[in-house]
Every structure is written in C-alpha cells, then in structure tokens.
Coordinates of C-alpha atoms in Angstrom, one line a residue:
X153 CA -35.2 185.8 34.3
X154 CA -38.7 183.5 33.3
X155 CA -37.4 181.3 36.6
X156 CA -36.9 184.2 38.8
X157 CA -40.2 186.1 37.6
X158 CA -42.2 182.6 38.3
X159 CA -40.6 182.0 41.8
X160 CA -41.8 185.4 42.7
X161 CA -45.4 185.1 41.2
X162 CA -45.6 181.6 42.7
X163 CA -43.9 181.5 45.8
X164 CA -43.5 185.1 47.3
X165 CA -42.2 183.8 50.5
X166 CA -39.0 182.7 48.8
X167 CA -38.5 185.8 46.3
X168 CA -36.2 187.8 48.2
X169 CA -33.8 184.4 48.1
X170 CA -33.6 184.1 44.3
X171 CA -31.8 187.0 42.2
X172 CA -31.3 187.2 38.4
X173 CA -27.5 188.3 37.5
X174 CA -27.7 189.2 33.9
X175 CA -24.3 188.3 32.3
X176 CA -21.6 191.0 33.3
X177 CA -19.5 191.4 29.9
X178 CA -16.6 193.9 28.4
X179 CA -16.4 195.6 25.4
X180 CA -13.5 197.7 24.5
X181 CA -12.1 199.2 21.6
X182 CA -15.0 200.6 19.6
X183 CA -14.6 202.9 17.3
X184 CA -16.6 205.0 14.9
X185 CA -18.8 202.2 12.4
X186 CA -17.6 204.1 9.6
X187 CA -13.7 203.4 10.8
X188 CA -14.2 200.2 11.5
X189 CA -16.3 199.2 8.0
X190 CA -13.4 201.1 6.0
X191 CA -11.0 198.9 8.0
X192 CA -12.5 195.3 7.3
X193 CA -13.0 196.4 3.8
X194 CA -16.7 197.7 3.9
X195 CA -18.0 200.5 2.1
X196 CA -19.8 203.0 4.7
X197 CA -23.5 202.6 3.0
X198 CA -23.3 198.7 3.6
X199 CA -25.8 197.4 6.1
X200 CA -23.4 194.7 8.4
X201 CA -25.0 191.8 9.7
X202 CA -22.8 190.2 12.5
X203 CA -22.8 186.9 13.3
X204 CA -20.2 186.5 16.4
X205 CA -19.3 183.5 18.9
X206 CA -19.4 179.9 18.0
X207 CA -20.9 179.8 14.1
X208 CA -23.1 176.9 14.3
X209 CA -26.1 175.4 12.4
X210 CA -28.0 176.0 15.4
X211 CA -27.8 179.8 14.8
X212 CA -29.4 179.6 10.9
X213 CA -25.9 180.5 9.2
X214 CA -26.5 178.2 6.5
X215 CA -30.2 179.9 6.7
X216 CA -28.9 183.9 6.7
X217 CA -25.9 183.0 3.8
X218 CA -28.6 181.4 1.6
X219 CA -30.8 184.4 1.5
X220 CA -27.7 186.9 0.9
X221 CA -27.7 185.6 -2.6
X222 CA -31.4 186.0 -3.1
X223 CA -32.0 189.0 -5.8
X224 CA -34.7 190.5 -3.7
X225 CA -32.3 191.4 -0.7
X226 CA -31.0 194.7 -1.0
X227 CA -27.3 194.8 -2.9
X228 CA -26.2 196.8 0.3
X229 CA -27.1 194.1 3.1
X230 CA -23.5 192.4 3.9
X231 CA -22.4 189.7 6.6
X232 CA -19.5 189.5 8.8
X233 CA -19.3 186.1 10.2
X234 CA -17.0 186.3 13.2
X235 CA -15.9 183.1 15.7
X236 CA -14.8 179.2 15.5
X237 CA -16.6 177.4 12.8
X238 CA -18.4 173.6 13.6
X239 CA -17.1 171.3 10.4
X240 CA -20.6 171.4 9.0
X241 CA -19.9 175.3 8.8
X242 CA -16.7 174.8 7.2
X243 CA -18.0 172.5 4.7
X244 CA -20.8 174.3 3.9
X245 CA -19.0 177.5 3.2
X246 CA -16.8 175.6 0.7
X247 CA -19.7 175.2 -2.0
X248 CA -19.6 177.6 -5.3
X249 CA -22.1 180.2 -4.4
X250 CA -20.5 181.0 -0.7
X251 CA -17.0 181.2 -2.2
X252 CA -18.8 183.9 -4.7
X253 CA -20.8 185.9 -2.2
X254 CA -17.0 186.0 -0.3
X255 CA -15.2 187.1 -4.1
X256 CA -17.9 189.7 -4.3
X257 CA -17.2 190.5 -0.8
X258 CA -20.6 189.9 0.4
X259 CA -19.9 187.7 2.7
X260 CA -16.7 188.3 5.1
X261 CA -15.3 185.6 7.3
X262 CA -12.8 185.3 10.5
X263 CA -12.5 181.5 11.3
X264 CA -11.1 181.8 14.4
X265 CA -11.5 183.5 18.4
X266 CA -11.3 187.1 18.1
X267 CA -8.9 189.3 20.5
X268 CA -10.3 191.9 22.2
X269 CA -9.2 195.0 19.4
X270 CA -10.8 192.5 17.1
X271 CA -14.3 191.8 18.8
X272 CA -14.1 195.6 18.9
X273 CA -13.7 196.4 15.7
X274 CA -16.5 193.8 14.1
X275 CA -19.5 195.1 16.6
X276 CA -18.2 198.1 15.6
X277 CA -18.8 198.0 12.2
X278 CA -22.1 196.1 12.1
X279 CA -25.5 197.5 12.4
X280 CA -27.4 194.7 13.0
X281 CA -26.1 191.7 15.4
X282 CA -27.7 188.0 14.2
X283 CA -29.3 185.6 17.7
X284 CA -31.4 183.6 15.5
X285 CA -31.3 180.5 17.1
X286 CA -33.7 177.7 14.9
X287 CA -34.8 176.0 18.2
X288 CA -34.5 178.5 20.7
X289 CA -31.7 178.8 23.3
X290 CA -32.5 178.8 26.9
X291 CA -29.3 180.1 28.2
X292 CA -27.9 183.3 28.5
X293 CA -26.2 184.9 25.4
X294 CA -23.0 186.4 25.7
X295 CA -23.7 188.1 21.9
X296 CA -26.7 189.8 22.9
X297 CA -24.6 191.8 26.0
X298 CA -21.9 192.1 23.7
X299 CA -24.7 193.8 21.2
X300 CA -26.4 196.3 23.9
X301 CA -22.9 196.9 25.2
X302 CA -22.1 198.4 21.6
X303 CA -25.4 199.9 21.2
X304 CA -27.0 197.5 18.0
X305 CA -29.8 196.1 17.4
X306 CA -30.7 192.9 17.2
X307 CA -32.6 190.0 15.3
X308 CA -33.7 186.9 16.6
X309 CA -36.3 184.2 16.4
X310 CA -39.4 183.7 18.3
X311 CA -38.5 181.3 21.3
X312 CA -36.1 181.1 23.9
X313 CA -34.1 183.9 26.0
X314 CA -32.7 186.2 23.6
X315 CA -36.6 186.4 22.0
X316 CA -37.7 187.2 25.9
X317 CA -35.2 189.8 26.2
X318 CA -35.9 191.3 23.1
X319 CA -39.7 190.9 23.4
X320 CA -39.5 192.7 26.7
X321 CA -37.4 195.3 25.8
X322 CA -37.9 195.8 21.7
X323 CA -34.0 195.7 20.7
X324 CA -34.5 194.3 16.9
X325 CA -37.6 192.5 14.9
X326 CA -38.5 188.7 15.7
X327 CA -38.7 186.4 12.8
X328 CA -39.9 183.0 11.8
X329 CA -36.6 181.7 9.9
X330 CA -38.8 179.3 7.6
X331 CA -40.2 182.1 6.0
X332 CA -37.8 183.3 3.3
X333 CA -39.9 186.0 2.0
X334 CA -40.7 187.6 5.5
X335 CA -36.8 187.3 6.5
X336 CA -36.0 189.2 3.1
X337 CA -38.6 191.7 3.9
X338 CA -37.2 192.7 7.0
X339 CA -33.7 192.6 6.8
X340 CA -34.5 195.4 3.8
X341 CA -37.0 197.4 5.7
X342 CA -33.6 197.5 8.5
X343 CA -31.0 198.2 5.7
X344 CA -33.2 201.4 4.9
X345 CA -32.0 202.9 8.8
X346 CA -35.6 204.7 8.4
X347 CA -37.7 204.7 11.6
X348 CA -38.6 201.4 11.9
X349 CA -34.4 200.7 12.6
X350 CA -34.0 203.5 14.6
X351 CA -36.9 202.9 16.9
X352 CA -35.0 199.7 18.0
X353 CA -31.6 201.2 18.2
X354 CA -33.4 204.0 20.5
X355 CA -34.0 201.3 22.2
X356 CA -30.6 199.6 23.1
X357 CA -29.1 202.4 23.4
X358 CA -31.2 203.2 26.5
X359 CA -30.5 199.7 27.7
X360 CA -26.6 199.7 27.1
X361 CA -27.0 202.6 30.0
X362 CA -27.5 201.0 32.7
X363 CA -24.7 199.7 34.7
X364 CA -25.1 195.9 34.6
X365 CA -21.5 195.3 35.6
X366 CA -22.1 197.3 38.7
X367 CA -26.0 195.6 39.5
X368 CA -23.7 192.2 39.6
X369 CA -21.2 192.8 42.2
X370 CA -23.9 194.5 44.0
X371 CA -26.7 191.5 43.9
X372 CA -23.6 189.4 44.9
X373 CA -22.9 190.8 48.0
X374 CA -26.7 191.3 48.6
X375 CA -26.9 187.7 48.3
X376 CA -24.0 187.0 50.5
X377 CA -25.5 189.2 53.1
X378 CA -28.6 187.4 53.2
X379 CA -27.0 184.2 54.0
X380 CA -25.2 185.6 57.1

C-alpha cells in the first residue's frame, strides 16, 4: 500500500497502472467466543491473546510469555499460541516457568498447522490477535486478515505494514515492546473490554465489512483489461 500511495503522489502519469490487492483470505467455522473458550479449556471472563502462524522470535513470543508471569498483569489475561514452532521456540518453552504458566493453564499451546475447524475455533475464542513484530515486517500478513475477517482487534508494534494498517485504520493499540511496564499497562487497560477496547473492535468490525475477496477478482480483471 506505502509503494502504491508513493507511485501515485510521485508519478501520476503511471497511477492507474499500479493496483494494491490486499491479501484475499477465508475464515470459516467461527463460533460464538464463549463456545469456543469453553471448548479449548478457557473460562469465559479470560482475556485470549492469540498468537497464530509461524511462532517465531521475530514476533516477541519469548517477549509476550515473559510478561504473562509478571504479577502486575491481570490474573485474567491468557495466551493461545497457535502454529509451527522455530527450535528456539521449542526450547524456550521448555524452561520451568513456561511449563508452569501451561500447568496453570495460562499459557495454551498447538505445535503444529491448524485445519480449518481449528483456525476457526482459536480466532474464535481470542479477543485480542498478537502482530508484534520486534523489527517490523514489510510484507503482507496473513494474521491480520485472518483477525479483521473474525472481527478482533489487534496489537502490534510501531514499524512496518501491519503498524501502517493499524495506524490508518485504529484496529488495536501500538506498542514499543522494550517497554515492559507500558506493554503491561495496556494489555490490562484491553482485558477491562471498557471503551478503550471497544473503540477498536468498532473498528474492525467495520473493516471486516467490506468485501476484499470480491475488490481482488475485480482489480484483477481491471488490470487485465488495461493491458489489452
């Protein structure tokens, strides 16, 4: 989206040659939250913090796991970490105080791709979907359609595509991942659902309304026809 909104600023001549096609992606299966926390073993009144896709460093697990066992977070504030696991992950989740968070079912883990009743089910039951890449990511995330698609919010950091999107379009809170105490702060001030977390559901929920899967075929063939 930055490329096409600088060929367009910058050369005018050529903006009706460049389109943006925002990732077309399915979601089926959902179910009521409620349902689908009761199903992986959640009680209702926890606050589910999905991570989904390939768990990597380079989305601050090891960051997000490390402040679930700090005493200022909220007892209710629980994570579902959902997808293929890098060996550092896997190593990292080994240690004493991960294997307690998972006894004390804090922390909830599926090592492995998801099917589609599956990827259902866990944006289903979470309220708050994790893109909180340490570095940025300048590609297109599949997780963040997946999260408007299922009508979450979402939390990222403060560079790259999903912070653009979510800058432009207010979907979740931005944070700086270094900062512990601001992290903490947030993620309680969500957990509360008061108006702060329902402005940005508001929010996606008016994005996951529009018909992205249609605008694709449709910029497609509008493309196509241009080159005729």
């Amino acid at each position: 989206p930055l490329f096409v909104q600088y060929i367009k600023t910058k050369y005018i001549n050529l903006s009706k040659k460049i389109h943006y096609f925002e990732e077309p992606v399915e979601l089926n299966y959902l179910k009521k939250g409620n349902t689908a926390k009761k199903e992986l073993k959640f009680n209702s009144k926890d606050f589910v913090i999905l991570i989904y896709g390939a768990i990597k460093s380079s989305k601050s697990v090891t960051n997000l796991v490390q402040i679930l066992q700090k005493k200022k977070l909220k007892k209710n504030i629980k994570v579902l970490l959902c997808g293929v696991q890098t060996k550092e992950i896997k190593d990292f989740l080994k240690q004493k105080n991960c294997i307690n968070l998972i006894r004390k079912n804090k922390l909830k883990i599926i090592n492995k791709f998801l099917n589609l009743r599956e990827e259902g089910r866990v944006f289903s039951a979470s309220d708050l979907v994790w893109i909180v890449y340490k570095e940025g990511s300048f590609g297109s995330s599949g997780v963040l359609f997946l999260a408007k698609k299922s009508k979450k919010p979402i939390i990222t950091s403060k560079s790259g595509i999903p912070y653009w999107f979510n800058k432009k379009f207010m979907l979740g809170p931005s944070i700086d991942i270094n900062n512990e105490e601001q992290v903490i702060n947030i993620l309680n001030k969500l957990s509360y659902k008061s108006l702060f977390y329902k402005k940005f559901k508001k929010n996606v929920i008016l994005r996951s309304k529009e018909n992205y899967e249609k605008k694709f075929y449709l910029n497609i063939l509008k493309t196509l026809n241009f080159f005729k």
